[in-house]
JSON list of C-alpha atoms in Angstrom, two decimals:
[
{"chain": "A", "resi": 1224, "resn": "MET", "atom": "CA", "xyz": [18.91, 73.63, 67.80]},
{"chain": "A", "resi": 1225, "resn": "SER", "atom": "CA", "xyz": [15.28, 72.71, 67.42]},
{"chain": "A", "resi": 1226, "resn": "LEU", "atom": "CA", "xyz": [12.77, 72.38, 70.32]},
{"chain": "A", "resi": 1227, "resn": "GLU", "atom": "CA", "xyz": [12.70, 68.58, 69.84]},
{"chain": "A", "resi": 1228, "resn": "GLU", "atom": "CA", "xyz": [16.47, 68.38, 69.94]},
{"chain": "A", "resi": 1229, "resn": "LEU", "atom": "CA", "xyz": [16.65, 70.59, 73.08]},
{"chain": "A", "resi": 1230, "resn": "ILE", "atom": "CA", "xyz": [14.15, 68.32, 74.86]},
{"chain": "A", "resi": 1231, "resn": "ALA", "atom": "CA", "xyz": [16.00, 65.17, 73.66]},
{"chain": "A", "resi": 1232, "resn": "GLN", "atom": "CA", "xyz": [19.30, 66.52, 75.07]},
{"chain": "A", "resi": 1233, "resn": "ALA", "atom": "CA", "xyz": [17.96, 68.04, 78.30]},
{"chain": "A", "resi": 1234, "resn": "ASP", "atom": "CA", "xyz": [18.99, 66.66, 81.70]},
{"chain": "A", "resi": 1235, "resn": "GLU", "atom": "CA", "xyz": [16.39, 65.98, 84.41]},
{"chain": "A", "resi": 1236, "resn": "ARG", "atom": "CA", "xyz": [16.50, 69.45, 85.80]},
{"chain": "A", "resi": 1237, "resn": "GLY", "atom": "CA", "xyz": [16.06, 71.03, 82.21]},
{"chain": "A", "resi": 1238, "resn": "LEU", "atom": "CA", "xyz": [13.13, 68.68, 81.50]},
{"chain": "A", "resi": 1239, "resn": "ALA", "atom": "CA", "xyz": [11.55, 69.58, 84.84]},
{"chain": "A", "resi": 1240, "resn": "VAL", "atom": "CA", "xyz": [12.12, 73.26, 84.25]},
{"chain": "A", "resi": 1241, "resn": "SER", "atom": "CA", "xyz": [10.70, 73.01, 80.72]},
{"chain": "A", "resi": 1242, "resn": "GLY", "atom": "CA", "xyz": [7.54, 71.25, 81.90]},
{"chain": "A", "resi": 1243, "resn": "VAL", "atom": "CA", "xyz": [6.95, 73.59, 84.86]},
{"chain": "A", "resi": 1244, "resn": "ALA", "atom": "CA", "xyz": [7.50, 76.64, 82.65]},
{"chain": "A", "resi": 1245, "resn": "CYS", "atom": "CA", "xyz": [4.98, 75.42, 80.02]},
{"chain": "A", "resi": 1246, "resn": "LEU", "atom": "CA", "xyz": [2.46, 74.68, 82.78]},
{"chain": "A", "resi": 1247, "resn": "ASP", "atom": "CA", "xyz": [3.23, 78.09, 84.41]},
{"chain": "A", "resi": 1248, "resn": "ARG", "atom": "CA", "xyz": [2.49, 79.98, 81.25]},
{"chain": "A", "resi": 1249, "resn": "CYS", "atom": "CA", "xyz": [-0.86, 78.14, 80.95]},
{"chain": "A", "resi": 1250, "resn": "VAL", "atom": "CA", "xyz": [-1.91, 78.54, 84.64]},
{"chain": "A", "resi": 1251, "resn": "PRO", "atom": "CA", "xyz": [-4.46, 81.19, 83.77]},
{"chain": "A", "resi": 1252, "resn": "LEU", "atom": "CA", "xyz": [-6.48, 78.50, 82.08]},
{"chain": "A", "resi": 1253, "resn": "LEU", "atom": "CA", "xyz": [-6.55, 76.57, 85.40]},
{"chain": "A", "resi": 1254, "resn": "GLY", "atom": "CA", "xyz": [-7.74, 79.60, 87.41]},
{"chain": "A", "resi": 1255, "resn": "GLY", "atom": "CA", "xyz": [-4.35, 79.92, 89.13]},
{"chain": "A", "resi": 1256, "resn": "ASP", "atom": "CA", "xyz": [-2.77, 83.23, 90.22]},
{"chain": "A", "resi": 1257, "resn": "ASP", "atom": "CA", "xyz": [0.74, 84.22, 89.48]},
{"chain": "A", "resi": 1258, "resn": "GLU", "atom": "CA", "xyz": [2.08, 82.53, 92.56]},
{"chain": "A", "resi": 1259, "resn": "ALA", "atom": "CA", "xyz": [0.35, 79.15, 91.97]},
{"chain": "A", "resi": 1260, "resn": "LEU", "atom": "CA", "xyz": [3.53, 77.29, 90.75]},
{"chain": "A", "resi": 1261, "resn": "ARG", "atom": "CA", "xyz": [6.11, 79.29, 92.87]},
{"chain": "A", "resi": 1262, "resn": "PRO", "atom": "CA", "xyz": [6.55, 76.37, 95.37]},
{"chain": "A", "resi": 1263, "resn": "LEU", "atom": "CA", "xyz": [7.09, 73.94, 92.47]},
{"chain": "A", "resi": 1264, "resn": "TRP", "atom": "CA", "xyz": [9.71, 76.28, 90.94]},
{"chain": "A", "resi": 1265, "resn": "GLY", "atom": "CA", "xyz": [11.40, 76.25, 94.36]},
{"chain": "A", "resi": 1266, "resn": "THR", "atom": "CA", "xyz": [11.92, 72.55, 94.22]},
{"chain": "A", "resi": 1267, "resn": "LEU", "atom": "CA", "xyz": [13.92, 72.84, 91.00]},
{"chain": "A", "resi": 1268, "resn": "ALA", "atom": "CA", "xyz": [16.96, 74.42, 92.65]},
{"chain": "A", "resi": 1269, "resn": "GLY", "atom": "CA", "xyz": [18.28, 71.15, 94.06]},
{"chain": "A", "resi": 1270, "resn": "GLY", "atom": "CA", "xyz": [18.92, 67.78, 92.39]},
{"chain": "A", "resi": 1271, "resn": "PRO", "atom": "CA", "xyz": [16.10, 65.28, 91.68]},
{"chain": "A", "resi": 1272, "resn": "SER", "atom": "CA", "xyz": [16.50, 63.70, 95.09]},
{"chain": "A", "resi": 1273, "resn": "ASP", "atom": "CA", "xyz": [16.55, 67.04, 96.85]},
{"chain": "A", "resi": 1274, "resn": "GLY", "atom": "CA", "xyz": [13.43, 68.98, 97.86]},
{"chain": "A", "resi": 1275, "resn": "ASP", "atom": "CA", "xyz": [9.95, 67.66, 97.91]},
{"chain": "A", "resi": 1276, "resn": "TRP", "atom": "CA", "xyz": [8.95, 67.64, 94.24]},
{"chain": "A", "resi": 1277, "resn": "GLY", "atom": "CA", "xyz": [6.26, 64.91, 94.61]},
{"chain": "A", "resi": 1278, "resn": "GLU", "atom": "CA", "xyz": [4.77, 66.41, 97.71]},
{"chain": "A", "resi": 1279, "resn": "VAL", "atom": "CA", "xyz": [4.80, 69.96, 96.39]},
{"chain": "A", "resi": 1280, "resn": "LEU", "atom": "CA", "xyz": [3.42, 68.75, 93.04]},
{"chain": "A", "resi": 1281, "resn": "GLN", "atom": "CA", "xyz": [0.42, 67.01, 94.78]},
{"chain": "A", "resi": 1282, "resn": "GLN", "atom": "CA", "xyz": [-0.29, 70.16, 96.83]},
{"chain": "A", "resi": 1283, "resn": "THR", "atom": "CA", "xyz": [-0.11, 72.26, 93.66]},
{"chain": "A", "resi": 1284, "resn": "ARG", "atom": "CA", "xyz": [-2.57, 69.89, 91.87]},
{"chain": "A", "resi": 1285, "resn": "GLU", "atom": "CA", "xyz": [-5.09, 70.11, 94.72]},
{"chain": "A", "resi": 1286, "resn": "LYS", "atom": "CA", "xyz": [-4.83, 73.90, 94.87]},
{"chain": "A", "resi": 1287, "resn": "LEU", "atom": "CA", "xyz": [-5.20, 74.30, 91.06]},
{"chain": "A", "resi": 1288, "resn": "ASP", "atom": "CA", "xyz": [-8.02, 71.63, 90.75]},
{"chain": "A", "resi": 1289, "resn": "ALA", "atom": "CA", "xyz": [-10.05, 73.71, 93.25]},
{"chain": "A", "resi": 1290, "resn": "ALA", "atom": "CA", "xyz": [-9.22, 76.91, 91.35]},
{"chain": "A", "resi": 1291, "resn": "ALA", "atom": "CA", "xyz": [-10.08, 75.32, 87.98]},
{"chain": "A", "resi": 1292, "resn": "GLY", "atom": "CA", "xyz": [-13.49, 74.31, 89.24]},
{"chain": "A", "resi": 1293, "resn": "GLU", "atom": "CA", "xyz": [-14.19, 77.97, 90.12]},
{"chain": "A", "resi": 1294, "resn": "ALA", "atom": "CA", "xyz": [-12.78, 79.23, 86.81]},
{"chain": "A", "resi": 1295, "resn": "ALA", "atom": "CA", "xyz": [-14.61, 76.80, 84.49]},
{"chain": "A", "resi": 1296, "resn": "GLY", "atom": "CA", "xyz": [-15.89, 78.24, 81.27]},
{"chain": "A", "resi": 1297, "resn": "GLY", "atom": "CA", "xyz": [-14.47, 81.34, 79.55]},
{"chain": "A", "resi": 1298, "resn": "GLY", "atom": "CA", "xyz": [-14.67, 79.88, 76.07]},
{"chain": "A", "resi": 1299, "resn": "ALA", "atom": "CA", "xyz": [-11.29, 78.10, 76.37]},
{"chain": "A", "resi": 1300, "resn": "GLY", "atom": "CA", "xyz": [-12.66, 74.55, 76.60]},
{"chain": "A", "resi": 1301, "resn": "GLU", "atom": "CA", "xyz": [-10.04, 72.46, 74.73]},
{"chain": "A", "resi": 1302, "resn": "ALA", "atom": "CA", "xyz": [-7.20, 74.77, 75.83]},
{"chain": "A", "resi": 1303, "resn": "ALA", "atom": "CA", "xyz": [-8.21, 74.38, 79.50]},
{"chain": "A", "resi": 1304, "resn": "GLU", "atom": "CA", "xyz": [-8.46, 70.60, 79.06]},
{"chain": "A", "resi": 1305, "resn": "LEU", "atom": "CA", "xyz": [-4.92, 70.50, 77.67]},
{"chain": "A", "resi": 1306, "resn": "ALA", "atom": "CA", "xyz": [-3.58, 72.62, 80.64]},
{"chain": "A", "resi": 1307, "resn": "GLN", "atom": "CA", "xyz": [-5.38, 70.37, 83.09]},
{"chain": "A", "resi": 1308, "resn": "GLY", "atom": "CA", "xyz": [-3.78, 67.26, 81.33]},
{"chain": "A", "resi": 1309, "resn": "MET", "atom": "CA", "xyz": [-0.35, 68.87, 81.70]},
{"chain": "A", "resi": 1310, "resn": "LEU", "atom": "CA", "xyz": [-0.90, 69.18, 85.47]},
{"chain": "A", "resi": 1311, "resn": "ALA", "atom": "CA", "xyz": [-2.45, 65.78, 85.90]},
{"chain": "A", "resi": 1312, "resn": "THR", "atom": "CA", "xyz": [0.28, 63.90, 84.02]},
{"chain": "A", "resi": 1313, "resn": "ALA", "atom": "CA", "xyz": [3.23, 65.50, 85.78]},
{"chain": "A", "resi": 1314, "resn": "PRO", "atom": "CA", "xyz": [5.26, 62.65, 87.32]},
{"chain": "A", "resi": 1315, "resn": "LEU", "atom": "CA", "xyz": [5.65, 62.46, 91.07]},
{"chain": "A", "resi": 1316, "resn": "ASP", "atom": "CA", "xyz": [9.24, 61.28, 90.52]},
{"chain": "A", "resi": 1317, "resn": "ARG", "atom": "CA", "xyz": [11.44, 64.03, 89.02]},
{"chain": "A", "resi": 1318, "resn": "SER", "atom": "CA", "xyz": [13.60, 61.56, 87.05]},
{"chain": "A", "resi": 1319, "resn": "GLY", "atom": "CA", "xyz": [13.53, 59.01, 84.29]},
{"chain": "A", "resi": 1320, "resn": "THR", "atom": "CA", "xyz": [11.52, 58.43, 81.12]},
{"chain": "A", "resi": 1321, "resn": "ALA", "atom": "CA", "xyz": [8.29, 59.69, 82.48]},
{"chain": "A", "resi": 1322, "resn": "LEU", "atom": "CA", "xyz": [9.77, 63.05, 83.10]},
{"chain": "A", "resi": 1323, "resn": "ARG", "atom": "CA", "xyz": [11.02, 63.32, 79.47]},
{"chain": "A", "resi": 1324, "resn": "GLN", "atom": "CA", "xyz": [7.64, 62.21, 78.13]},
{"chain": "A", "resi": 1325, "resn": "TRP", "atom": "CA", "xyz": [5.86, 64.83, 80.35]},
{"chain": "A", "resi": 1326, "resn": "ALA", "atom": "CA", "xyz": [8.20, 67.62, 79.24]},
{"chain": "A", "resi": 1327, "resn": "ASP", "atom": "CA", "xyz": [7.67, 66.69, 75.63]},
{"chain": "A", "resi": 1328, "resn": "ARG", "atom": "CA", "xyz": [3.81, 66.54, 76.07]},
{"chain": "A", "resi": 1329, "resn": "CYS", "atom": "CA", "xyz": [3.87, 69.87, 77.98]},
{"chain": "A", "resi": 1330, "resn": "SER", "atom": "CA", "xyz": [5.80, 71.44, 74.97]},
{"chain": "A", "resi": 1331, "resn": "ALA", "atom": "CA", "xyz": [3.33, 70.14, 72.45]},
{"chain": "A", "resi": 1332, "resn": "ASP", "atom": "CA", "xyz": [0.26, 70.94, 74.47]},
{"chain": "A", "resi": 1333, "resn": "ALA", "atom": "CA", "xyz": [1.35, 74.47, 75.35]},
{"chain": "A", "resi": 1334, "resn": "LEU", "atom": "CA", "xyz": [1.94, 75.12, 71.63]},
{"chain": "A", "resi": 1335, "resn": "ARG", "atom": "CA", "xyz": [-1.49, 73.77, 70.84]},
{"chain": "A", "resi": 1336, "resn": "ILE", "atom": "CA", "xyz": [-3.05, 75.88, 73.52]},
{"chain": "A", "resi": 1337, "resn": "HIS", "atom": "CA", "xyz": [-1.47, 79.00, 71.96]},
{"chain": "A", "resi": 1338, "resn": "GLN", "atom": "CA", "xyz": [-2.66, 77.93, 68.56]},
{"chain": "A", "resi": 1339, "resn": "LEU", "atom": "CA", "xyz": [-6.26, 77.43, 69.84]},
{"chain": "A", "resi": 1340, "resn": "LEU", "atom": "CA", "xyz": [-6.30, 80.77, 71.68]},
{"chain": "A", "resi": 1341, "resn": "ASP", "atom": "CA", "xyz": [-5.03, 82.50, 68.55]},
{"chain": "A", "resi": 1342, "resn": "GLY", "atom": "CA", "xyz": [-8.16, 81.25, 66.73]},
{"chain": "A", "resi": 1343, "resn": "ALA", "atom": "CA", "xyz": [-6.14, 79.02, 64.32]},
{"chain": "A", "resi": 1344, "resn": "GLY", "atom": "CA", "xyz": [-8.02, 75.92, 65.47]},
{"chain": "A", "resi": 1345, "resn": "ASP", "atom": "CA", "xyz": [-6.81, 72.96, 63.50]},
{"chain": "A", "resi": 1346, "resn": "ALA", "atom": "CA", "xyz": [-5.34, 75.01, 60.75]},
{"chain": "A", "resi": 1347, "resn": "GLY", "atom": "CA", "xyz": [-1.63, 74.57, 60.61]},
{"chain": "A", "resi": 1348, "resn": "ALA", "atom": "CA", "xyz": [-1.47, 71.48, 62.86]},
{"chain": "A", "resi": 1349, "resn": "THR", "atom": "CA", "xyz": [1.17, 69.97, 60.59]},
{"chain": "A", "resi": 1350, "resn": "ASP", "atom": "CA", "xyz": [3.11, 73.22, 60.75]},
{"chain": "A", "resi": 1351, "resn": "LEU", "atom": "CA", "xyz": [3.11, 72.88, 64.55]},
{"chain": "A", "resi": 1352, "resn": "THR", "atom": "CA", "xyz": [4.87, 69.50, 64.41]},
{"chain": "A", "resi": 1353, "resn": "ALA", "atom": "CA", "xyz": [7.32, 70.81, 61.82]},
{"chain": "A", "resi": 1354, "resn": "ALA", "atom": "CA", "xyz": [8.01, 73.94, 63.92]},
{"chain": "A", "resi": 1355, "resn": "ARG", "atom": "CA", "xyz": [8.97, 71.80, 66.92]},
{"chain": "A", "resi": 1356, "resn": "ARG", "atom": "CA", "xyz": [11.10, 69.51, 64.80]},
{"chain": "A", "resi": 1357, "resn": "GLU", "atom": "CA", "xyz": [12.76, 72.18, 62.65]},
{"chain": "A", "resi": 1358, "resn": "GLY", "atom": "CA", "xyz": [12.81, 75.09, 65.13]},
{"chain": "A", "resi": 1359, "resn": "ARG", "atom": "CA", "xyz": [11.27, 77.51, 62.64]},
{"chain": "A", "resi": 1360, "resn": "THR", "atom": "CA", "xyz": [8.66, 80.17, 63.37]},
{"chain": "A", "resi": 1361, "resn": "ASP", "atom": "CA", "xyz": [7.99, 81.40, 59.80]},
{"chain": "A", "resi": 1362, "resn": "GLY", "atom": "CA", "xyz": [4.39, 80.89, 58.92]},
{"chain": "A", "resi": 1363, "resn": "LEU", "atom": "CA", "xyz": [3.27, 80.69, 62.50]},
{"chain": "A", "resi": 1364, "resn": "SER", "atom": "CA", "xyz": [0.96, 83.27, 64.09]},
{"chain": "A", "resi": 1365, "resn": "PRO", "atom": "CA", "xyz": [2.76, 85.74, 66.39]},
{"chain": "A", "resi": 1366, "resn": "LEU", "atom": "CA", "xyz": [1.29, 84.14, 69.58]},
{"chain": "A", "resi": 1367, "resn": "LEU", "atom": "CA", "xyz": [2.37, 80.72, 68.50]},
{"chain": "A", "resi": 1368, "resn": "ALA", "atom": "CA", "xyz": [5.84, 81.82, 67.28]},
{"chain": "A", "resi": 1369, "resn": "ALA", "atom": "CA", "xyz": [6.51, 83.68, 70.60]},
{"chain": "A", "resi": 1370, "resn": "GLU", "atom": "CA", "xyz": [5.52, 80.47, 72.63]},
{"chain": "A", "resi": 1371, "resn": "LEU", "atom": "CA", "xyz": [8.00, 78.45, 70.49]},
{"chain": "A", "resi": 1372, "resn": "ARG", "atom": "CA", "xyz": [10.74, 80.99, 71.21]},
{"chain": "A", "resi": 1373, "resn": "ARG", "atom": "CA", "xyz": [9.93, 81.01, 74.93]},
{"chain": "A", "resi": 1374, "resn": "GLN", "atom": "CA", "xyz": [10.12, 77.23, 75.19]},
{"chain": "A", "resi": 1375, "resn": "THR", "atom": "CA", "xyz": [13.44, 77.24, 73.39]},
{"chain": "A", "resi": 1376, "resn": "ALA", "atom": "CA", "xyz": [14.79, 80.00, 75.58]},
{"chain": "A", "resi": 1377, "resn": "VAL", "atom": "CA", "xyz": [13.81, 78.15, 78.79]},
{"chain": "A", "resi": 1378, "resn": "LEU", "atom": "CA", "xyz": [15.58, 75.04, 77.67]},
{"chain": "A", "resi": 1379, "resn": "GLU", "atom": "CA", "xyz": [18.67, 76.86, 76.58]},
{"chain": "A", "resi": 1380, "resn": "LEU", "atom": "CA", "xyz": [18.78, 78.77, 79.95]},
{"chain": "A", "resi": 1381, "resn": "ALA", "atom": "CA", "xyz": [18.44, 75.47, 81.87]},
{"chain": "A", "resi": 1382, "resn": "ALA", "atom": "CA", "xyz": [21.13, 73.81, 79.65]},
{"chain": "A", "resi": 1383, "resn": "ALA", "atom": "CA", "xyz": [23.60, 76.66, 79.95]},
{"chain": "A", "resi": 1384, "resn": "HIS", "atom": "CA", "xyz": [23.16, 77.74, 83.54]},
{"chain": "A", "resi": 1385, "resn": "GLY", "atom": "CA", "xyz": [21.55, 74.78, 85.47]},
{"chain": "A", "resi": 1386, "resn": "ALA", "atom": "CA", "xyz": [19.99, 76.02, 88.79]},
{"chain": "A", "resi": 1387, "resn": "ALA", "atom": "CA", "xyz": [21.44, 79.49, 88.18]},
{"chain": "A", "resi": 1388, "resn": "GLY", "atom": "CA", "xyz": [19.25, 79.80, 85.10]},
{"chain": "A", "resi": 1389, "resn": "LEU", "atom": "CA", "xyz": [15.97, 79.25, 87.12]},
{"chain": "A", "resi": 1390, "resn": "ARG", "atom": "CA", "xyz": [15.38, 82.96, 87.72]},
{"chain": "A", "resi": 1391, "resn": "SER", "atom": "CA", "xyz": [15.72, 83.83, 84.03]},
{"chain": "A", "resi": 1392, "resn": "ALA", "atom": "CA", "xyz": [13.58, 80.88, 83.00]},
{"chain": "A", "resi": 1393, "resn": "LEU", "atom": "CA", "xyz": [10.91, 82.09, 85.44]},
{"chain": "A", "resi": 1394, "resn": "GLU", "atom": "CA", "xyz": [11.04, 85.60, 84.01]},
{"chain": "A", "resi": 1395, "resn": "VAL", "atom": "CA", "xyz": [10.53, 84.15, 80.43]},
{"chain": "A", "resi": 1396, "resn": "SER", "atom": "CA", "xyz": [7.65, 82.20, 81.85]},
{"chain": "A", "resi": 1397, "resn": "THR", "atom": "CA", "xyz": [6.04, 85.12, 83.66]},
{"chain": "A", "resi": 1398, "resn": "GLU", "atom": "CA", "xyz": [6.10, 87.19, 80.45]},
{"chain": "A", "resi": 1399, "resn": "GLY", "atom": "CA", "xyz": [4.42, 84.35, 78.63]},
{"chain": "A", "resi": 1400, "resn": "ARG", "atom": "CA", "xyz": [1.81, 83.92, 81.31]},
{"chain": "A", "resi": 1401, "resn": "ARG", "atom": "CA", "xyz": [0.87, 87.63, 80.87]},
{"chain": "A", "resi": 1402, "resn": "VAL", "atom": "CA", "xyz": [0.60, 87.20, 77.12]},
{"chain": "A", "resi": 1403, "resn": "LEU", "atom": "CA", "xyz": [-1.58, 84.03, 77.50]},
{"chain": "A", "resi": 1404, "resn": "ARG", "atom": "CA", "xyz": [-3.84, 85.79, 80.16]},
{"chain": "A", "resi": 1405, "resn": "ALA", "atom": "CA", "xyz": [-4.44, 88.56, 77.67]},
{"chain": "A", "resi": 1406, "resn": "ALA", "atom": "CA", "xyz": [-5.23, 86.07, 74.97]},
{"chain": "A", "resi": 1407, "resn": "VAL", "atom": "CA", "xyz": [-7.68, 84.24, 77.17]},
{"chain": "A", "resi": 1408, "resn": "SER", "atom": "CA", "xyz": [-9.30, 87.56, 77.95]},
{"chain": "A", "resi": 1409, "resn": "ARG", "atom": "CA", "xyz": [-9.61, 88.52, 74.27]},
{"chain": "A", "resi": 1410, "resn": "ARG", "atom": "CA", "xyz": [-11.04, 85.11, 73.42]},
{"chain": "A", "resi": 1411, "resn": "SER", "atom": "CA", "xyz": [-13.63, 85.33, 76.25]},
{"chain": "A", "resi": 1412, "resn": "ARG", "atom": "CA", "xyz": [-14.74, 88.75, 75.09]},
{"chain": "A", "resi": 1413, "resn": "ARG", "atom": "CA", "xyz": [-14.96, 87.60, 71.50]},
{"chain": "A", "resi": 1414, "resn": "ASP", "atom": "CA", "xyz": [-16.98, 84.52, 72.50]},
{"chain": "A", "resi": 1415, "resn": "ALA", "atom": "CA", "xyz": [-19.32, 86.44, 74.79]}
]
């Protein structure tokens, strides 16, 4: 199943997991540490009405907004702006159309971030749309193809296992965060 199809079929928990996972992989661009989104992940174990998604999201925004101000620069301008947009547009209500739109935007923006950090710039933008729609990785850079596979894996884990799939989804995201942090570091050294 393609990434677009997985997002279209995901339930509210799957959409929230997908969005948080994309944001989590991109948290190095916001100056956040590995634990920055841990409280937000914790709210995903219950149903949409359980937990304190909105409150925890607001606290996470405040923490990461302060960290992003300290981490500004690093040659990742557009990529950092996309990550900030992912955080800023997260809906305070973990249900409904806004959640689906946010998860879809996070997916597209995370792929774009990986494309930018890989140095591909605008090259292959059409391929990016086709890759999401068709679920294919051929012709994509290794960094971009790996992000597409991670997004697909997170959605499949959430669909197949519900709350029980959170730990595995977090592991997939943690691996991706390490990869992105290394890509940001390489980009900063190259631009210096």
